[in-house]
XYZ file of C-alpha atoms in Angstrom:
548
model
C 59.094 -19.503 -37.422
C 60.647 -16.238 -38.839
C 63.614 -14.228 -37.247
C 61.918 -10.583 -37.699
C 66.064 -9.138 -39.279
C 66.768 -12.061 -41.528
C 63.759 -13.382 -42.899
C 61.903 -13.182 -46.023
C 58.497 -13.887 -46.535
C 56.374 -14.317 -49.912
C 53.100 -14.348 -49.992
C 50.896 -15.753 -52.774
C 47.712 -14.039 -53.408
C 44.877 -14.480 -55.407
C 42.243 -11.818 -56.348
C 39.571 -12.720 -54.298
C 38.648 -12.351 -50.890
C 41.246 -14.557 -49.805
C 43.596 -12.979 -51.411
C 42.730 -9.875 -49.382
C 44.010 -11.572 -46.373
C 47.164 -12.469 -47.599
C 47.593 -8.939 -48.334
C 46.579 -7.939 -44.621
C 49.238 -10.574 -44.181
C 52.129 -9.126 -45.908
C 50.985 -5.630 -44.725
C 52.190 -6.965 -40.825
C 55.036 -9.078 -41.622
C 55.965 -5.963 -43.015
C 55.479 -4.175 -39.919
C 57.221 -7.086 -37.411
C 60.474 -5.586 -39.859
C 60.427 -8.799 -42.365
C 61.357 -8.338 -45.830
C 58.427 -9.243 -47.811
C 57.240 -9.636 -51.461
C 54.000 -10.402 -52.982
C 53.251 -12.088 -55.975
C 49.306 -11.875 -57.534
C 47.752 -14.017 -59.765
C 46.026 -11.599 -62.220
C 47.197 -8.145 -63.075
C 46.599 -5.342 -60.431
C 43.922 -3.407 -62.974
C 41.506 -6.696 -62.198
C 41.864 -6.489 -58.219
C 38.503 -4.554 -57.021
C 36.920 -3.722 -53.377
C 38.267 -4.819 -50.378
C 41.078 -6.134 -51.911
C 42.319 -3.328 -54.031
C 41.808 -1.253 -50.984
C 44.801 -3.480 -49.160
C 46.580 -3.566 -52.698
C 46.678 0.679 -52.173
C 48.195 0.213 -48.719
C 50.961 -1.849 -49.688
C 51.561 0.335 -52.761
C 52.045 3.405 -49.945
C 53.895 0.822 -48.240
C 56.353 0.332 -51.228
C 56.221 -3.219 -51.035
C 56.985 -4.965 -53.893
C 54.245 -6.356 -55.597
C 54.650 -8.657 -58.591
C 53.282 -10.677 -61.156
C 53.055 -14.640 -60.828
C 55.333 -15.130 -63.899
C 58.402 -13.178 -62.067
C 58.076 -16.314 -59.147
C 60.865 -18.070 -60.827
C 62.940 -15.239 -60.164
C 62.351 -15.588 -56.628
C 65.748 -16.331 -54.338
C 65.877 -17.932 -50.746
C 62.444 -17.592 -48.837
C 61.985 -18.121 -45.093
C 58.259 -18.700 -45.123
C 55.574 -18.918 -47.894
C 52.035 -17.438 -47.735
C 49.055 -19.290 -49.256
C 46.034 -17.522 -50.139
C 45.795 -18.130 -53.918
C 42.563 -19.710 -54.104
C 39.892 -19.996 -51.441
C 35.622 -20.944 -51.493
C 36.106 -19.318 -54.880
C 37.415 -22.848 -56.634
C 35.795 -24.314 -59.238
C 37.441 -26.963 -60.990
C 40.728 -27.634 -60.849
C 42.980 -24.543 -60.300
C 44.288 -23.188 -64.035
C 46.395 -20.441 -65.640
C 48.395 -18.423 -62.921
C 46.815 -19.724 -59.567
C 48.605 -23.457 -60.675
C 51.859 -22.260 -61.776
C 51.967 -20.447 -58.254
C 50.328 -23.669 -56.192
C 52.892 -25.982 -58.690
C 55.494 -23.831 -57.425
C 55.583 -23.467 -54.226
C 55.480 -27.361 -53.792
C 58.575 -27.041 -55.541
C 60.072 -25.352 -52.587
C 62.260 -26.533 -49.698
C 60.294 -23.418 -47.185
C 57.627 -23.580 -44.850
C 54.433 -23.036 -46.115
C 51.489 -21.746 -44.649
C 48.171 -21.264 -45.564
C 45.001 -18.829 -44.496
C 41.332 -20.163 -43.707
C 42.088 -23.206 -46.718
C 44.915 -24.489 -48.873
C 44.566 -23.670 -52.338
C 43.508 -26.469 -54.282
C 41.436 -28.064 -51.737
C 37.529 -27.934 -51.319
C 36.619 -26.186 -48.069
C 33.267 -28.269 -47.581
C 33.986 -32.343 -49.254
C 37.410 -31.759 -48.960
C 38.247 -33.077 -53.093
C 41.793 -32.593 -53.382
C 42.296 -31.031 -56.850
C 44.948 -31.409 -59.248
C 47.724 -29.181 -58.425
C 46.630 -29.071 -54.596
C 49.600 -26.845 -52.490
C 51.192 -29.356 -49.679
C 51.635 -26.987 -46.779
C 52.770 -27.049 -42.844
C 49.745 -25.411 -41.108
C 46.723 -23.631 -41.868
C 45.027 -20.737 -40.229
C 41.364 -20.863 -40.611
C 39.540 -17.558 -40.138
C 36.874 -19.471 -38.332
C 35.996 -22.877 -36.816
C 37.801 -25.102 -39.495
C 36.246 -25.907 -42.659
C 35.139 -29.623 -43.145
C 37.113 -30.186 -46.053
C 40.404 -30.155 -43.845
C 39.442 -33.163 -41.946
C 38.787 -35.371 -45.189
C 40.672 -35.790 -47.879
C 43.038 -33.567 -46.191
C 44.514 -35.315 -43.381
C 44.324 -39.000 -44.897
C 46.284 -38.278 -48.183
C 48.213 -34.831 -47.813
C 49.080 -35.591 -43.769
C 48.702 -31.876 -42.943
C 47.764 -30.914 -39.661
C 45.413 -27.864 -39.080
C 45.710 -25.824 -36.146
C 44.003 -22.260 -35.083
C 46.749 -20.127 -34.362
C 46.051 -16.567 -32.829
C 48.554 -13.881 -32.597
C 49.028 -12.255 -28.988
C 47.513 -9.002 -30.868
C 44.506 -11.547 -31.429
C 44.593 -12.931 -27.534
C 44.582 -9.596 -26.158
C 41.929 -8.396 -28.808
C 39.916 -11.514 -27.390
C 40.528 -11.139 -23.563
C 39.461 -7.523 -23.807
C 36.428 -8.474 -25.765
C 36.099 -11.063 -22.729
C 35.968 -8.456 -20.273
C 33.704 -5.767 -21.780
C 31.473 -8.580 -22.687
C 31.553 -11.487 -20.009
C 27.801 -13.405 -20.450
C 29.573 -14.735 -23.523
C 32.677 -16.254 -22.403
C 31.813 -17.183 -18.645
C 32.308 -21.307 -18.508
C 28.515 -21.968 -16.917
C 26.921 -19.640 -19.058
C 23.791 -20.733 -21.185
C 25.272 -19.200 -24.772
C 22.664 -18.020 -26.808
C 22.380 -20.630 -30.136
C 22.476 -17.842 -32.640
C 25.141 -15.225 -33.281
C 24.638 -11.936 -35.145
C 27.351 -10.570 -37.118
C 28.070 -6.910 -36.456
C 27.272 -4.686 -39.338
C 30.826 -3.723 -39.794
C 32.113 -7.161 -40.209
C 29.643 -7.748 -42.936
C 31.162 -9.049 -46.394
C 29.191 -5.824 -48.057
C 30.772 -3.539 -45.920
C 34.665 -5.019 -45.233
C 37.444 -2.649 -45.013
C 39.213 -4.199 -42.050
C 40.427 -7.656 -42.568
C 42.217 -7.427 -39.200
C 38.655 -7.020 -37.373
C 37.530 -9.561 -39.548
C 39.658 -11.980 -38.572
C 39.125 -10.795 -34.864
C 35.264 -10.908 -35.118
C 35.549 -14.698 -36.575
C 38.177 -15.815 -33.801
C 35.480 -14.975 -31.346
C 32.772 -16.694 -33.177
C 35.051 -20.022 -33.637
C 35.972 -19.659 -29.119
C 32.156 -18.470 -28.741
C 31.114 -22.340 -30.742
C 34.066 -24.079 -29.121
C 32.824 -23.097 -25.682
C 29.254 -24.133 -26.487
C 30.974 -27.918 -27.862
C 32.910 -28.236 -24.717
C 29.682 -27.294 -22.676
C 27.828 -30.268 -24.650
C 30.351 -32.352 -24.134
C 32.108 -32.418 -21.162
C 29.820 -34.852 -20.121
C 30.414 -37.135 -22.407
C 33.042 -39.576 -21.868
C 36.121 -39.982 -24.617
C 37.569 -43.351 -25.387
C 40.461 -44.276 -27.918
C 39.719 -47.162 -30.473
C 41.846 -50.139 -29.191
C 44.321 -49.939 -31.743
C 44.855 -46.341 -30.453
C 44.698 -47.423 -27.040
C 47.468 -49.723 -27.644
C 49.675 -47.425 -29.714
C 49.216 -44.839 -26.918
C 50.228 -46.897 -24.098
C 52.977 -48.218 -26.004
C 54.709 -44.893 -26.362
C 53.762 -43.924 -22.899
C 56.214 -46.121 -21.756
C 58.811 -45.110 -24.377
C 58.498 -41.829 -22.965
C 58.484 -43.218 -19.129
C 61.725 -44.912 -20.191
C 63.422 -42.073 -21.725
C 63.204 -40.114 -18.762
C 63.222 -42.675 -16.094
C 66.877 -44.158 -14.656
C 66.090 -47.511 -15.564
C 68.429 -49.646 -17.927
C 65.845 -50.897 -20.465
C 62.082 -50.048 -20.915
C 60.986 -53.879 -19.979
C 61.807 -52.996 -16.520
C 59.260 -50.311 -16.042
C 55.632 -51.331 -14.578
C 53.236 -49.052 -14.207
C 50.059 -49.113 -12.180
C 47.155 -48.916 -14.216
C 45.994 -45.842 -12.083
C 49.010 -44.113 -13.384
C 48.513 -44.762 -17.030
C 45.113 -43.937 -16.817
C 46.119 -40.400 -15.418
C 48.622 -39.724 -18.417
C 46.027 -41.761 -21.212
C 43.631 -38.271 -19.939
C 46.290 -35.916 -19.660
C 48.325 -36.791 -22.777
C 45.407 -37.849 -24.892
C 42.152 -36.451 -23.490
C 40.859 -39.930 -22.824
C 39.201 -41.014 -19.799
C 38.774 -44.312 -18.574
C 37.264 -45.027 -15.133
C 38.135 -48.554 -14.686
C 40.960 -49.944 -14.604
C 39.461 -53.548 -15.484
C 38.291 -51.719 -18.403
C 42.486 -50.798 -19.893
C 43.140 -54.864 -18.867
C 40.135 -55.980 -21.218
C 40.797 -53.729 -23.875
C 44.093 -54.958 -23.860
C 43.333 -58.773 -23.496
C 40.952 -58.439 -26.282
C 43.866 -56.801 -29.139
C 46.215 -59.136 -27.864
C 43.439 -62.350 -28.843
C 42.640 -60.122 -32.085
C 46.291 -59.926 -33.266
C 47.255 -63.461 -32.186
C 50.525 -61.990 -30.248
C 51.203 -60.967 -26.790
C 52.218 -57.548 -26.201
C 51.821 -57.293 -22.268
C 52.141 -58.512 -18.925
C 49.377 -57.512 -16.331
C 50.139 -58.634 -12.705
C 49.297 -57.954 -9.045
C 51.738 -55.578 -7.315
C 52.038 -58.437 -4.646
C 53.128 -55.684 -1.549
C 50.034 -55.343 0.542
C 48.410 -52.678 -1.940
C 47.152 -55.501 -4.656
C 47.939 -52.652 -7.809
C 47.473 -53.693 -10.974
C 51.152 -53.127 -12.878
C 51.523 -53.141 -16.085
C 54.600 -54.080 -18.491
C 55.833 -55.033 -21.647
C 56.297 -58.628 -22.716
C 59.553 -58.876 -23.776
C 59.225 -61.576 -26.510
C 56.783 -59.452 -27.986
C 56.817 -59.956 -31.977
C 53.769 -57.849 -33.642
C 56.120 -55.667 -36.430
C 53.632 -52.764 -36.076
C 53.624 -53.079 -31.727
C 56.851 -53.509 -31.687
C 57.802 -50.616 -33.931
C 55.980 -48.364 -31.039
C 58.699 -49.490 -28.154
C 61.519 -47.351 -27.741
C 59.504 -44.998 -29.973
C 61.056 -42.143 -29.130
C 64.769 -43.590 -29.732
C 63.766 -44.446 -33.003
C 62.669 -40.893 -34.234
C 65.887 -39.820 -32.979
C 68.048 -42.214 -34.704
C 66.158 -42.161 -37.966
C 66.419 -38.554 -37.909
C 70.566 -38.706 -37.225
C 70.832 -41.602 -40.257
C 68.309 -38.725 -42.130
C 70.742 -35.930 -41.306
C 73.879 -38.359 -42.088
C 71.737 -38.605 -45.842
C 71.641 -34.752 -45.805
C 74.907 -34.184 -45.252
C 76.397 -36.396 -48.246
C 74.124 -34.832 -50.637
C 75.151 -31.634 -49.879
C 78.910 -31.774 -49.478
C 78.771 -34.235 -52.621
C 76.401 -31.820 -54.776
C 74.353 -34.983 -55.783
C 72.052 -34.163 -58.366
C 70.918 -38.021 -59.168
C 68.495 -40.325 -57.303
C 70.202 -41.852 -54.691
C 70.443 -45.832 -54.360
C 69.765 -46.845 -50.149
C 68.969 -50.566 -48.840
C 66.975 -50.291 -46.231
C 67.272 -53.661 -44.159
C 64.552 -55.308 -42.301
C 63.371 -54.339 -38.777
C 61.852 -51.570 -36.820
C 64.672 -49.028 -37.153
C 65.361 -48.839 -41.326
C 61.555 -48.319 -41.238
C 61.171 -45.145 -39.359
C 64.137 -43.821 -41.369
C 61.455 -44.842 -44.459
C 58.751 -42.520 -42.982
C 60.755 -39.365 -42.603
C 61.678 -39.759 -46.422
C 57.991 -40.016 -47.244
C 57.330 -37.134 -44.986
C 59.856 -34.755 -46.700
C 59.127 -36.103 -50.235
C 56.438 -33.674 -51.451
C 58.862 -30.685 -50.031
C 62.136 -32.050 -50.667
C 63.848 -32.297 -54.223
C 65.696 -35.087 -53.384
C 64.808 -38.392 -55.298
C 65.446 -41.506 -54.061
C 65.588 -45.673 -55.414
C 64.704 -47.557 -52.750
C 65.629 -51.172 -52.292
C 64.112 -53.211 -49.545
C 62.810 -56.436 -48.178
C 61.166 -55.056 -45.259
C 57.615 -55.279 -45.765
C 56.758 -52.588 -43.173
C 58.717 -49.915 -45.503
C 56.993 -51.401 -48.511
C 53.970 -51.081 -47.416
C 55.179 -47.385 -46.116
C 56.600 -46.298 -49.635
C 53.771 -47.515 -51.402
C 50.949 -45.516 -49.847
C 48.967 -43.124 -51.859
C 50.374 -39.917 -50.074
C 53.956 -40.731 -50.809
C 55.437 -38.879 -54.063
C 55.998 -42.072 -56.493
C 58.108 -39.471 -58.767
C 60.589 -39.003 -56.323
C 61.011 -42.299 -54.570
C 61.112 -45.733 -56.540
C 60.589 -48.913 -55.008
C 62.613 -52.113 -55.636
C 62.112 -55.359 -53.847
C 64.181 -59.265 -54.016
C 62.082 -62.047 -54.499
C 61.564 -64.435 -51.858
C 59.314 -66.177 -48.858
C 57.472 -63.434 -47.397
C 57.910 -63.627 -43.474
C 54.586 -62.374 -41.303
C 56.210 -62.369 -37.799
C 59.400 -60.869 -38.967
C 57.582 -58.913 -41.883
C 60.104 -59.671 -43.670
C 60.999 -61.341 -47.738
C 62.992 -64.118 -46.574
C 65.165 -65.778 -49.388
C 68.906 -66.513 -51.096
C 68.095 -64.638 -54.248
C 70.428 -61.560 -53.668
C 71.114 -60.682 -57.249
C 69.097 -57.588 -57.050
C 71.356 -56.092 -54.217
C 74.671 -57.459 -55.625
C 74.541 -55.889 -58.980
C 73.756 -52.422 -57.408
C 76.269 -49.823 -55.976
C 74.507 -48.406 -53.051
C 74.812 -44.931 -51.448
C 74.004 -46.125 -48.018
C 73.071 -49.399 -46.656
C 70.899 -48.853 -43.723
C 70.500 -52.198 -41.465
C 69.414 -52.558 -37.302
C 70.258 -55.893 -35.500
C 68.400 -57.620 -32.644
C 71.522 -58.142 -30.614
C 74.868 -56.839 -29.986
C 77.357 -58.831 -27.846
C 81.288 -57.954 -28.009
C 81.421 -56.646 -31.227
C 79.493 -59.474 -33.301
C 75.319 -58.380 -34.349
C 72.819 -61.334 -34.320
C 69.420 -62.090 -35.411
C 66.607 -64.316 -34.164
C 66.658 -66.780 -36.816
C 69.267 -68.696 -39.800
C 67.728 -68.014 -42.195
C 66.964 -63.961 -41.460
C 70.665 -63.867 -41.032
C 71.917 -64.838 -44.566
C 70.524 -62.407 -46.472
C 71.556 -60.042 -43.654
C 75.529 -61.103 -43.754
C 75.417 -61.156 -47.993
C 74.197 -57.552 -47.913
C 77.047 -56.379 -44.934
C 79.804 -58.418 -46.370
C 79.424 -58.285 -50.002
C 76.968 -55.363 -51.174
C 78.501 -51.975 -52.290
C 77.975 -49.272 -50.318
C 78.418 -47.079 -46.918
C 76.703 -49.180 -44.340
C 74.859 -47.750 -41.413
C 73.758 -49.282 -38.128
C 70.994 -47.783 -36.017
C 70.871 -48.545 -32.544
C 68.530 -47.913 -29.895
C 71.202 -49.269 -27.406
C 68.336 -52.019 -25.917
C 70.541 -54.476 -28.265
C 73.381 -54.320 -26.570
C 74.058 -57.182 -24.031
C 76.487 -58.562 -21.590
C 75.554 -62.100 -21.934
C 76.415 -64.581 -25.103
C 72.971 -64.906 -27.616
C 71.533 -67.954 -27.407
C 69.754 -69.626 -29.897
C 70.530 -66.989 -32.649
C 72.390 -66.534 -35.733
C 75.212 -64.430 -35.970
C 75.960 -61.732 -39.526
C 78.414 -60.184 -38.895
C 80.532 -57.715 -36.847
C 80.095 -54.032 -35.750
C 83.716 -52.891 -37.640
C 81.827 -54.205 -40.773
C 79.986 -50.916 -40.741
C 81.218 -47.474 -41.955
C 78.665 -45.432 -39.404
C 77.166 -46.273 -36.220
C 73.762 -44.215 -35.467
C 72.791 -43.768 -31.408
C 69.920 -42.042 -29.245
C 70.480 -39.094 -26.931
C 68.723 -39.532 -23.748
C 67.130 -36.934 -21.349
C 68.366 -38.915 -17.775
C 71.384 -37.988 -16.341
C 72.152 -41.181 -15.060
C 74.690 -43.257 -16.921
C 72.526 -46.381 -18.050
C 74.314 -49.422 -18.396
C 74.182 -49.720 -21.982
C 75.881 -46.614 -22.263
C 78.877 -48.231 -20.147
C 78.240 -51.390 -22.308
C 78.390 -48.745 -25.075
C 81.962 -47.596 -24.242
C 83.642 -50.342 -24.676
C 83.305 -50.173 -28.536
C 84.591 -46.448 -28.582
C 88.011 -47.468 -29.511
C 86.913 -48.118 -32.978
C 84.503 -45.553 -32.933
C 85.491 -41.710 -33.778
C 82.275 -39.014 -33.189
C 81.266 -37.522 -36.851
C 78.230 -35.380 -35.909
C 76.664 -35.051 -31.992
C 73.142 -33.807 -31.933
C 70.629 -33.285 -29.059
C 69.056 -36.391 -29.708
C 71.384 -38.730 -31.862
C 74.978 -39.269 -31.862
C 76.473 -40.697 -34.952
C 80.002 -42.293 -34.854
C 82.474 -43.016 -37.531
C 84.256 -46.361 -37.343
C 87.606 -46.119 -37.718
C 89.707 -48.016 -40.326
């Protein structure tokens, strides 16, 4: 995360004994050579025991310590530190400790926090008003039950253990001088001392601390895995289905094969990558087929196709129906192209604020389908950390439904919507009343198509593809098309309704892939690259300018 000779940390400390640890923090991101300041939230005369013993060594240290009110004088960060508030909240954080929380949600920077985020209750987990919105959190020991409620569901943060090699080494040591506790068979004793030292009374060494707890958390960890190794884990079939789905996204990415409804895999084979990918075990393969036959009867929509292999062996293959039309299934195939190309339209975004210096919401249509809608969760994502503000205008229910959950920052992105029939195959508002579009000038217009076939896009039904060819041909705006590359075809569409062309857009969005084959639709691909001019080539997207 940091590069030791560039980067600048701060770290945000309260006067507890969290805010101890951030100061053991600061004290080694000193020592790894970054530049570091610190910034309390009560003057220095009110800090007392183990913490004003840490606040002495970074005095000797000469790091800079500061008051919370300077933060606004703060410049370009590489990380943020979170350990303003910690079991010690009552209430809703006040004074200092929410000016600090308020901002560094403010801030475009990573942000990390120790053992709990400020803001949040480490046992119900009540999410207070402020609350920081952070990356990761480091819990001192085995994560506290407030991160997986309220937490996860409305912040989206992830929590994760992470231990320095210091702390590995600390641990294998420990492991060695001390094996009963860590050997795999062993009976582990249900109760744990803790060593005199490490005792709250007696703390001078956070460090050990830490070290003593990291032990404690792999010492309970072991005795969980002991308990329940023999017990077998299943998905819920919605996360069954979601999981096999981008299996074979990620099969097709780094397979040869021309389009993902050619791969079959043996159930055997997805069964070995459901365990390895996802820890679940299944030991049937009747059991995946079931599962599967049962959501597809639930959802009234059929997703796959299970057959015999037919050569001798009599496998069970699986495969994806091809006229599959569940909006949230679908949205899961070609998963992986669709990160990448929502992230390249994302980037494309980026880029025109920045060279532009656009200080004003921006006005994008997002257009129905799959690929418009993963561009809407990466602006969700980055709207609690981003300053960026955004006026959405859509007819895609699947965005709607995105941009209007409780975790998304309603400040920063407004929703607007046409009237119309609303669609539940296509999830889609269906109608002619375009007035809503046509008296807006948009910053980007952000559509996908269903098929591409020498140079003219087409859609599955009439009356999808009116509102469609109003917004391409007469809207305002820089129009974007994101591809997968599974819509191109060599073959006329039949029974579908053309909207327009592919020189009707101003940007054309495409996936990177990991094979080193040339797949066809790449050659299909090429024959539109006399038009086409390359604007930005990333990793994983490509994103072409279309010439004038």
């Amino acid at each position: 995360m940091l590069r030791k000779e560039k980067a600048k940390a701060i770290v945000l400390a309260g006067s507890g004994g969290n805010g101890g640890g951030a100061l053991v923090c600061a004290r080694y991101l000193c020592n790894l050579g970054c530049t570091v300041e610190v910034y309390l939230s009560r003057p220095k005369k009110s800090y007392s025991g183990v913490t004003m013993h840490q606040l002495n060594i970074l005095n000797k240290m000469h790091i800079n310590l500061q008051n919370a009110e300077d933060l606004q004088s703060v410049g370009e960060a590489s990380l943020i530190i979170d350990e303003i508030i910690g079991y010690s909240l009552k209430g809703e954080p006040h004074g200092y400790a929410a000016d600090m929380i308020i901002w560094a949600n403010k801030k475009d920077v990573p942000v990390r926090s120790l053992d709990i985020p400020s803001g949040l209750n480490p046992t119900h987990g009540k999410v207070s008003e402020p609350v920081i919105y952070i990356d990761t959190t480091t819990p001192f020991a085995p994560p506290k039950t407030g991160l997986a409620g309220k937490m996860q569901k409305d912040l989206l943060v992830n929590y994760s253990l992470l231990i320095a090699e210091s702390l590995l080494n600390f641990i294998q040591d420990y492991q060695y001088k001390h094996q009963t506790i860590f050997l795999k068979r062993t009976i582990l004793s249900s109760s744990v001392s803790i060593p005199k030292k490490f005792r709250r009374g007696n703390l001078l060494h956070l460090q050990e601390y830490c070290f003593f707890y990291i032990l404690l958390y792999r010492i309970m960890y072991l005795k969980g895995q002991l308990k329940t190794n023999s017990k077998q884990h299943r998905l819920k079939r919605s996360q069954l289905i979601k999981a096999i789905l981008f299996i074979f996204s990620e099969e097709y990415e780094n397979s040869d094969l021309d389009t993902i409804w050619e791969i079959k895999l043996p159930v055997e084979k997805l069964r070995s990558r459901l365990k390895e990918k996802y820890e679940a075990d299944y030991t049937s393969n009747s059991w995946i087929s079931h599962q599967i036959r049962n959501y597809e009867k639930k959802i009234g929509s059929k997703l796959f196709l299970i057959q015999k292999s037919g050569n001798g062996t009599e496998k069970t293959l699986i495969s994806l129906y091809r006229l599959m039309n569940a909006f949230d299934q679908n949205s899961h195939v070609y998963i992986t192209y669709k990160i990448k190309i929502a992230n390249g339209a994302y980037a494309l975004v980026q880029n025109y604020i920045k060279v532009n210096k656009i200080d004003r919401p921006l006005n994008i249509l997002l257009g129905s389908g799959n690929n418009p809608y993963f561009f809407s969760n990466i602006i969700a994502e980055k709207c609690w950390k981003k300053n960026d503000k955004y006026n959405i205008y859509t007819h895609n229910i699947g965005i709607i439904k995105k941009l209007c959950s409780s975790h998304v920052n309603s400040e920063k992105i407004k929703l607007y919507s046409p009237a119309g029939r609303i669609d539940q195959k296509k999830n889609t508002i269906m109608g002619s009343d375009n007035e809503l579009y046509l008296s807006t000038t948009f910053d980007f217009i952000i559509q996908s198509t269903h098929c591409l076939y020498n140079g003219t896009l087409y859609v599955d039904t009439e009356e999808e593809s009116i509102r469609k060819q109003i917004i391409l041909k007469k809207c305002r705006g820089t129009k974007v098309l994101m591809l997968v590359m599974d819509e191109l075809t060599d073959e006329p569409a039949v029974n579908m309704a053309s909207f327009g062309s592919i020189e009707d857009y101003n940007y054309i969005v495409i996936p990177r892939t990991r094979s080193n084959r040339i797949k066809k639709h790449t050659i299909k691909f090429s024959q539109y690259e006399i038009i086409l001019e390359p604007e930005i080539i990333n990793w994983n997207y490509c994103i072409y300018r279309v010439k004038d």
